[in-house]
Amino acid sequence: MYTTGLAGLDSLLHGILPGDNIVWNVQDIAEYSQFVPPLAAAARKEGKRVGYFRFAGHQPLLAQEDGIDIYTLNPSIGFERFVTEIVDIIEKTAADSWYVLDCLSGLANDWYSDRMLANFFLIICPYVLKLKSLAYFAIYKAYHSNHATDTIYTTAQIIIDVYIYNNTTYIQPQRVEDRYSPTMYTLHVRKADEFIPVTNSAVTASVIGSISRPLLNFTIQRFGVWTQSYHDAVTLLTAVEKGEKPASALDPYFELFLRMIITRQKPFLALAQEYFDVPFLLNIMKRLIGSGLIGGKARGILLARQILQKSDPEWETFLEPHDSFYIGSDVFYTYIIHNDCWWLRRKTGSMEDILERAGIARKRILGGDFLDYIVLQFQEMLEYFGQSPIIVRSSSLQEDSYGNAFSGKYESVFCANQGTPDQRLSEFLAAVRRVYASSLDAEALMYRLHHGLLYEDEQMALLVQRVSGDRYGNCFFPPAAGVGFSYNPFVWDASIDPHAGMLRLAFGLGTRAVDRIDDDYTRIVALNAPDRHPEKNMEDSLKYIQRDVDMVDLENNRLSTYPIKKVFPSLPEKLLPVFAEKDEEMLRRAEEAGIAVFPWRLTFNGLLAGTDFVRRMRDMFATLQAAYNSPVDTEFTVNFGEDGAYRVNLVQCRPFKVRLMGSGDQGLMPASIPEDDMVMESDGPIVGQSIATKVDRLIYVSPASYTRLGEQDRYAVARLVGRLTQAASKSEPTIMLVGPGRWGTSTPAMGVPVTFREIKNVSVIVELAVMHEGLVPDVSLGTHFFNDLVEMDMLYFAVFPEREGNSFNEKFFHKQPNHLRDLLPGESRWADTVIVLENGQSAGGRSIYLHADSMRQEAKCYTK
């Protein structure tokens, strides 16, 4: 076993083997030169000499001294003589020598060819391996075409990227042949002779993203119309910066690139024209795999960051660096055609025909193959990320637009990104296939149909992001994440200003904030009154808190959910009070009983009251809303550095389609309603537009009957409810759903598992807190479920029958004629579970009315 002379580096690489060729990928020769003297010193200890091949114009890497043989060579003598001289020396001295070569990049200039540089490496590297010696090489980053880099990267045994950032050295191995460890390919910081993994996503992105370079040689170097436009613009930009051309010369390229990679939608074109410029667009193209548009999600993030940073440069230090990659929409189309799915995507025939063909296409997509040159670009991107967890996110052309958010309609897939390079590539390809297949999911197609978008062009671009967070033990997650709105549609207290915005905060990955979790809760924050809880009393505020955390499990290479109490011990002690508070009373009782307990409760009070986080988020939303001329819906993470300072990563921004409070039909609340006429009443939560209306159809799922059903029967009830909402007696009826637990749950034990496309015609959704002990209706602000409610202009409220200010007259439903048999004669067996009331056809010919005031958080449903 050989050595680099740095024990920490030897450990990181799992030892240096005889025959290793180590290539240092550097920006400056100083990054390379720091690693050469330790090798020379180690060689002397091992009884080896160092052969230093000196041929470049940079400063010498070693001085003449005992044990070092300097061979001065001249590349201008020609490739054949130059290579032969080096081979002759190695042949004579390899038994007792290791080798250091000057930076190779100058050779490409001497021989006017990257291909000849590759040929040089193809001769020297295998020869060193054959003779079981050891050699150091260096090349400059972003200096060579793939004609050189492809060969070097596939021939060398070890390749290491070097960075100097804020006077600190970092390295990231890109290739280590026949060796592996769980952290080998992550960024490492050098501290003396030790190399310590960097786990914080913000630090990693800052260091690696600090180098301005064409990041994807496979895209930039393969010439065609797209790449020719890129190179022409780069040449022209250089001329403008030198004063040789006027800035206006770039205008045609600006307009071209906007439509080529950003958007063709007029509202967003106007924003992009205001906040983007040619250098910014060229940087996007450096990170674009393939060609085509980057899609709505990627566009929204880039726009939001530019809006904030142009409004105030201070945002640059507050926001976590963004170093995502984009997979162009053309790659999706190529994949679809290459795997014989294009004809199956055609929107012809009935909707049933379309959905049937889409199912066939999804199976083909999940088993399809990628073109070789695309896979090579994926590999290059994965080398950049190393072993940092990543997420493959949908970014379709229609997504995140004005009027249609597509919340949760397409998939996003986390990749733990652990294992060997081949294993990581396989995991990534599977993730891309899943997101591509989700573009033909039935729920997505029905959503497009409902919004009049089914026959519009819809291509699936992808956004590949570094997962924002840090490593805590074997888990990777951000301490806080969530969704935020510039306008708060849930005013549960008179002190709340809806225009100040709101947050839905979760500990760990933001999946817990955007997915409606059936048995857990998150923290809802009104940004002008962060200390006001939606719960009616402090006891409930402490009871309905988050207990589980979503994270990337690095040890098991997957997305996982663990109890908070299992994860909390791995957090730095100084972070605990930022997110949680100790239950001192619980601790006291536990000590008296002699038992161990987990005393922490997630409250986020330290973050909300002990930092300027609330002010900053409120300022962020106000700035974005002003630029968009619309309320905005965002997703974000919060990370803390070693210095205790936090940074926010804005991972989504889109227009928020919501009618402002006061624009709904409130009518007049009856001064008094006879007790016998009251069907139900609630004091909140109520989310949506205030409304005063006659109910055309009320569909009631009896809690007592539903809870007696088996799981399959509960799914059958959900499908039945969906059919009832479609069996309309008139156009645009007011349909009201009332049922136990949570509508739209994925777990039938928690409520009725309807899909949103089944209830898209519903106007009002009511959740009854009667499913079972410990389960209460969840407002779910910020989840995909909630976004669908808002987008469909549905009203939501919950009824807590045992709570003051609430009532529920269950006997009323069983006294009314059930119209289930009239609407669906073949489903009479469900008559005890599903009761359907029709307008004006209740007992005594009475009608059902609903009055809900979202500002006052008061709802009454009654008959008259």
mmCIF file of C-alpha atoms in Angstrom, residues 545-770:
data_model
loop_
_atom_site.group_PDB
_atom_site.id
_atom_site.type_symbol
_atom_site.label_atom_id
_atom_site.label_comp_id
_atom_site.label_asym_id
_atom_site.label_seq_id
_atom_site.Cartn_x
_atom_site.Cartn_y
_atom_site.Cartn_z
ATOM 1 C CA ILE A 545 -47.925 18.778 17.438
ATOM 2 C CA GLN A 546 -45.579 17.026 15.051
ATOM 3 C CA ARG A 547 -44.265 13.703 16.318
ATOM 4 C CA ASP A 548 -42.571 12.166 13.284
ATOM 5 C CA VAL A 549 -39.918 13.495 10.927
ATOM 6 C CA ASP A 550 -39.253 12.751 7.246
ATOM 7 C CA MET A 551 -35.614 12.491 6.279
ATOM 8 C CA VAL A 552 -33.145 10.879 3.905
ATOM 9 C CA ASP A 553 -31.804 7.755 5.599
ATOM 10 C CA LEU A 554 -28.188 7.625 4.404
ATOM 11 C CA GLU A 555 -27.457 4.258 5.974
ATOM 12 C CA ASN A 556 -30.379 2.509 4.260
ATOM 13 C CA ASN A 557 -30.265 4.680 1.113
ATOM 14 C CA ARG A 558 -33.920 5.730 1.130
ATOM 15 C CA LEU A 559 -36.497 8.291 2.206
ATOM 16 C CA SER A 560 -37.701 7.366 5.704
ATOM 17 C CA THR A 561 -39.889 8.523 8.557
ATOM 18 C CA TYR A 562 -38.766 8.222 12.166
ATOM 19 C CA PRO A 563 -40.166 9.400 15.500
ATOM 20 C CA ILE A 564 -38.846 12.793 16.562
ATOM 21 C CA LYS A 565 -37.499 11.260 19.765
ATOM 22 C CA LYS A 566 -35.214 8.971 17.739
ATOM 23 C CA VAL A 567 -33.750 11.835 15.698
ATOM 24 C CA PHE A 568 -33.481 14.630 18.270
ATOM 25 C CA PRO A 569 -30.440 13.238 20.147
ATOM 26 C CA SER A 570 -28.329 13.601 16.977
ATOM 27 C CA LEU A 571 -28.937 17.368 16.755
ATOM 28 C CA PRO A 572 -26.382 19.834 18.138
ATOM 29 C CA GLU A 573 -27.515 20.829 21.618
ATOM 30 C CA LYS A 574 -27.622 24.519 20.685
ATOM 31 C CA LEU A 575 -30.253 23.833 18.021
ATOM 32 C CA LEU A 576 -32.757 22.054 20.256
ATOM 33 C CA PRO A 577 -34.294 25.163 21.887
ATOM 34 C CA VAL A 578 -34.666 26.805 18.463
ATOM 35 C CA PHE A 579 -37.308 24.259 17.475
ATOM 36 C CA ALA A 580 -38.561 22.670 20.674
ATOM 37 C CA GLU A 581 -39.313 23.281 24.313
ATOM 38 C CA LYS A 582 -38.945 20.977 27.286
ATOM 39 C CA ASP A 583 -42.053 19.865 29.128
ATOM 40 C CA GLU A 584 -40.762 20.480 32.628
ATOM 41 C CA GLU A 585 -43.897 19.051 34.253
ATOM 42 C CA MET A 586 -43.481 15.803 32.304
ATOM 43 C CA LEU A 587 -39.842 15.641 33.390
ATOM 44 C CA ARG A 588 -40.756 16.162 37.032
ATOM 45 C CA ARG A 589 -43.378 13.416 36.996
ATOM 46 C CA ALA A 590 -41.014 11.055 35.170
ATOM 47 C CA GLU A 591 -38.270 11.621 37.711
ATOM 48 C CA GLU A 592 -40.691 10.932 40.547
ATOM 49 C CA ALA A 593 -41.761 7.703 38.857
ATOM 50 C CA GLY A 594 -38.173 6.750 37.991
ATOM 51 C CA ILE A 595 -38.843 6.387 34.264
ATOM 52 C CA ALA A 596 -37.184 7.858 31.178
ATOM 53 C CA VAL A 597 -39.253 10.109 28.906
ATOM 54 C CA PHE A 598 -38.742 12.263 25.828
ATOM 55 C CA PRO A 599 -39.541 15.744 27.175
ATOM 56 C CA TRP A 600 -39.208 17.859 24.010
ATOM 57 C CA ARG A 601 -42.238 19.299 22.202
ATOM 58 C CA LEU A 602 -41.875 20.824 18.748
ATOM 59 C CA THR A 603 -43.115 24.406 18.921
ATOM 60 C CA PHE A 604 -40.654 26.381 16.722
ATOM 61 C CA ASN A 605 -40.971 29.196 19.275
ATOM 62 C CA GLY A 606 -37.224 29.762 19.394
ATOM 63 C CA LEU A 607 -37.110 30.257 15.626
ATOM 64 C CA LEU A 608 -40.216 32.453 15.558
ATOM 65 C CA ALA A 609 -39.515 34.637 18.604
ATOM 66 C CA GLY A 610 -35.752 34.367 19.034
ATOM 67 C CA THR A 611 -34.652 35.284 15.490
ATOM 68 C CA ASP A 612 -35.669 37.695 12.730
ATOM 69 C CA PHE A 613 -37.060 34.787 10.707
ATOM 70 C CA VAL A 614 -40.681 35.981 10.811
ATOM 71 C CA ARG A 615 -39.755 39.488 9.644
ATOM 72 C CA ARG A 616 -37.611 38.196 6.831
ATOM 73 C CA MET A 617 -40.248 35.772 5.563
ATOM 74 C CA ARG A 618 -42.879 38.485 5.667
ATOM 75 C CA ASP A 619 -40.590 40.812 3.697
ATOM 76 C CA MET A 620 -39.873 38.019 1.218
ATOM 77 C CA PHE A 621 -43.542 37.386 0.538
ATOM 78 C CA ALA A 622 -44.353 41.078 0.183
ATOM 79 C CA THR A 623 -41.522 41.559 -2.329
ATOM 80 C CA LEU A 624 -42.517 38.540 -4.405
ATOM 81 C CA GLN A 625 -46.226 39.399 -4.372
ATOM 82 C CA ALA A 626 -45.494 42.935 -5.583
ATOM 83 C CA ALA A 627 -43.385 41.631 -8.478
ATOM 84 C CA TYR A 628 -45.874 38.919 -9.459
ATOM 85 C CA ASN A 629 -48.834 41.276 -9.002
ATOM 86 C CA SER A 630 -50.481 38.287 -7.355
ATOM 87 C CA PRO A 631 -50.350 36.408 -4.047
ATOM 88 C CA VAL A 632 -47.623 33.773 -4.112
ATOM 89 C CA ASP A 633 -47.268 30.227 -2.825
ATOM 90 C CA THR A 634 -43.739 29.160 -1.830
ATOM 91 C CA GLU A 635 -41.823 26.229 -0.416
ATOM 92 C CA PHE A 636 -38.644 26.684 1.608
ATOM 93 C CA THR A 637 -36.148 25.089 3.965
ATOM 94 C CA VAL A 638 -34.226 26.540 6.915
ATOM 95 C CA ASN A 639 -30.655 25.472 7.693
ATOM 96 C CA PHE A 640 -28.236 26.516 10.410
ATOM 97 C CA GLY A 641 -24.473 26.857 10.016
ATOM 98 C CA GLU A 642 -21.759 26.207 12.573
ATOM 99 C CA ASP A 643 -21.900 29.896 13.492
ATOM 100 C CA GLY A 644 -25.552 29.574 14.503
ATOM 101 C CA ALA A 645 -26.814 31.739 11.634
ATOM 102 C CA TYR A 646 -29.696 30.452 9.565
ATOM 103 C CA ARG A 647 -30.191 30.530 5.814
ATOM 104 C CA VAL A 648 -33.343 29.937 3.823
ATOM 105 C CA ASN A 649 -33.468 27.914 0.610
ATOM 106 C CA LEU A 650 -36.390 28.993 -1.550
ATOM 107 C CA VAL A 651 -37.303 25.781 -3.404
ATOM 108 C CA GLN A 652 -40.579 26.827 -5.058
ATOM 109 C CA CYS A 653 -42.498 29.966 -5.956
ATOM 110 C CA ARG A 654 -45.673 30.248 -7.989
ATOM 111 C CA PRO A 655 -48.791 32.423 -8.230
ATOM 112 C CA PHE A 656 -51.371 31.594 -5.567
ATOM 113 C CA LYS A 657 -54.852 31.479 -7.003
ATOM 114 C CA VAL A 658 -57.056 32.687 -4.166
ATOM 115 C CA ARG A 659 -59.950 35.071 -3.878
ATOM 116 C CA LEU A 660 -59.256 37.669 -1.215
ATOM 117 C CA MET A 661 -61.523 37.613 1.828
ATOM 118 C CA GLY A 662 -64.549 39.795 1.593
ATOM 119 C CA SER A 663 -65.189 38.945 -2.056
ATOM 120 C CA GLY A 664 -67.384 35.956 -1.248
ATOM 121 C CA ASP A 665 -71.158 35.944 -0.908
ATOM 122 C CA GLN A 666 -71.672 36.371 2.845
ATOM 123 C CA GLY A 667 -75.353 37.222 2.943
ATOM 124 C CA LEU A 668 -76.828 37.717 6.395
ATOM 125 C CA MET A 669 -76.440 35.214 9.198
ATOM 126 C CA PRO A 670 -79.866 34.491 10.696
ATOM 127 C CA ALA A 671 -80.198 36.141 14.088
ATOM 128 C CA SER A 672 -81.477 32.904 15.599
ATOM 129 C CA ILE A 673 -82.037 29.386 14.351
ATOM 130 C CA PRO A 674 -84.404 27.021 16.166
ATOM 131 C CA GLU A 675 -82.537 24.097 17.688
ATOM 132 C CA ASP A 676 -84.624 21.577 15.731
ATOM 133 C CA ASP A 677 -83.641 23.273 12.453
ATOM 134 C CA MET A 678 -79.893 23.296 13.121
ATOM 135 C CA VAL A 679 -78.024 20.584 11.206
ATOM 136 C CA MET A 680 -74.496 21.551 12.278
ATOM 137 C CA GLU A 681 -72.487 24.548 13.428
ATOM 138 C CA SER A 682 -68.781 25.250 13.764
ATOM 139 C CA ASP A 683 -66.462 27.845 15.228
ATOM 140 C CA GLY A 684 -63.630 26.829 12.919
ATOM 141 C CA PRO A 685 -61.345 26.105 11.387
ATOM 142 C CA ILE A 686 -63.018 27.554 8.297
ATOM 143 C CA VAL A 687 -60.941 28.073 5.171
ATOM 144 C CA GLY A 688 -62.192 29.585 1.935
ATOM 145 C CA GLN A 689 -64.651 32.194 0.825
ATOM 146 C CA SER A 690 -67.494 33.251 3.057
ATOM 147 C CA ILE A 691 -70.705 31.908 1.628
ATOM 148 C CA ALA A 692 -74.496 32.032 2.086
ATOM 149 C CA THR A 693 -76.200 29.483 -0.132
ATOM 150 C CA LYS A 694 -78.855 26.863 -0.537
ATOM 151 C CA VAL A 695 -77.330 23.383 -0.671
ATOM 152 C CA ASP A 696 -78.447 21.448 -3.761
ATOM 153 C CA ARG A 697 -77.044 18.113 -2.640
ATOM 154 C CA LEU A 698 -75.641 17.021 0.706
ATOM 155 C CA ILE A 699 -73.736 13.727 0.756
ATOM 156 C CA TYR A 700 -73.296 12.395 4.286
ATOM 157 C CA VAL A 701 -71.084 9.457 5.246
ATOM 158 C CA SER A 702 -72.307 8.095 8.570
ATOM 159 C CA PRO A 703 -69.374 7.780 11.014
ATOM 160 C CA ALA A 704 -70.991 4.929 12.950
ATOM 161 C CA SER A 705 -71.621 2.845 9.838
ATOM 162 C CA TYR A 706 -68.341 3.750 8.107
ATOM 163 C CA THR A 707 -66.148 2.728 11.041
ATOM 164 C CA ARG A 708 -67.695 -0.770 10.977
ATOM 165 C CA LEU A 709 -66.583 -1.332 7.375
ATOM 166 C CA GLY A 710 -63.481 -3.201 6.277
ATOM 167 C CA GLU A 711 -60.761 -1.445 4.302
ATOM 168 C CA GLN A 712 -61.981 -2.541 0.868
ATOM 169 C CA ASP A 713 -65.523 -1.450 1.640
ATOM 170 C CA ARG A 714 -64.234 1.953 2.701
ATOM 171 C CA TYR A 715 -62.554 2.332 -0.684
ATOM 172 C CA ALA A 716 -65.848 1.300 -2.282
ATOM 173 C CA VAL A 717 -67.637 4.050 -0.350
ATOM 174 C CA ALA A 718 -65.068 6.577 -1.615
ATOM 175 C CA ARG A 719 -65.697 5.526 -5.223
ATOM 176 C CA LEU A 720 -69.451 5.758 -4.585
ATOM 177 C CA VAL A 721 -69.131 9.295 -3.242
ATOM 178 C CA GLY A 722 -67.169 10.221 -6.360
ATOM 179 C CA ARG A 723 -69.957 8.948 -8.598
ATOM 180 C CA LEU A 724 -72.579 10.841 -6.580
ATOM 181 C CA THR A 725 -70.750 14.136 -7.027
ATOM 182 C CA GLN A 726 -70.761 13.594 -10.802
ATOM 183 C CA ALA A 727 -74.473 12.707 -10.995
ATOM 184 C CA ALA A 728 -75.547 16.338 -11.075
ATOM 185 C CA SER A 729 -79.186 17.282 -11.466
ATOM 186 C CA LYS A 730 -78.292 20.739 -12.790
ATOM 187 C CA SER A 731 -75.241 22.628 -13.991
ATOM 188 C CA GLU A 732 -72.863 23.850 -11.276
ATOM 189 C CA PRO A 733 -74.855 22.620 -8.262
ATOM 190 C CA THR A 734 -73.809 23.405 -4.698
ATOM 191 C CA ILE A 735 -72.670 20.022 -3.402
ATOM 192 C CA MET A 736 -71.682 19.578 0.232
ATOM 193 C CA LEU A 737 -69.720 16.591 1.595
ATOM 194 C CA VAL A 738 -69.959 15.713 5.285
ATOM 195 C CA GLY A 739 -68.011 12.808 6.703
ATOM 196 C CA PRO A 740 -65.776 11.442 9.472
ATOM 197 C CA GLY A 741 -62.069 12.173 9.771
ATOM 198 C CA ARG A 742 -60.183 13.461 6.775
ATOM 199 C CA TRP A 743 -61.452 13.649 3.229
ATOM 200 C CA GLY A 744 -58.860 12.691 0.626
ATOM 201 C CA THR A 745 -56.774 10.636 3.049
ATOM 202 C CA SER A 746 -54.599 7.837 1.692
ATOM 203 C CA THR A 747 -55.422 5.777 4.784
ATOM 204 C CA PRO A 748 -59.051 4.607 5.041
ATOM 205 C CA ALA A 749 -58.736 4.272 8.815
ATOM 206 C CA MET A 750 -58.350 8.046 8.949
ATOM 207 C CA GLY A 751 -61.250 9.112 6.754
ATOM 208 C CA VAL A 752 -62.787 8.716 3.308
ATOM 209 C CA PRO A 753 -60.073 8.076 0.657
ATOM 210 C CA VAL A 754 -61.602 9.990 -2.254
ATOM 211 C CA THR A 755 -59.342 11.378 -4.961
ATOM 212 C CA PHE A 756 -59.571 15.002 -5.892
ATOM 213 C CA ARG A 757 -60.760 14.299 -9.407
ATOM 214 C CA GLU A 758 -63.731 12.457 -7.872
ATOM 215 C CA ILE A 759 -64.842 15.486 -5.868
ATOM 216 C CA LYS A 760 -63.864 18.301 -8.220
ATOM 217 C CA ASN A 761 -67.548 19.367 -8.479
ATOM 218 C CA VAL A 762 -67.933 19.779 -4.719
ATOM 219 C CA SER A 763 -68.431 23.261 -3.227
ATOM 220 C CA VAL A 764 -68.153 22.532 0.512
ATOM 221 C CA ILE A 765 -66.177 19.908 2.435
ATOM 222 C CA VAL A 766 -66.963 19.240 6.107
ATOM 223 C CA GLU A 767 -64.836 17.026 8.336
ATOM 224 C CA LEU A 768 -66.330 15.611 11.538
ATOM 225 C CA ALA A 769 -64.009 15.037 14.486
ATOM 226 C CA VAL A 770 -65.645 11.725 15.330
#
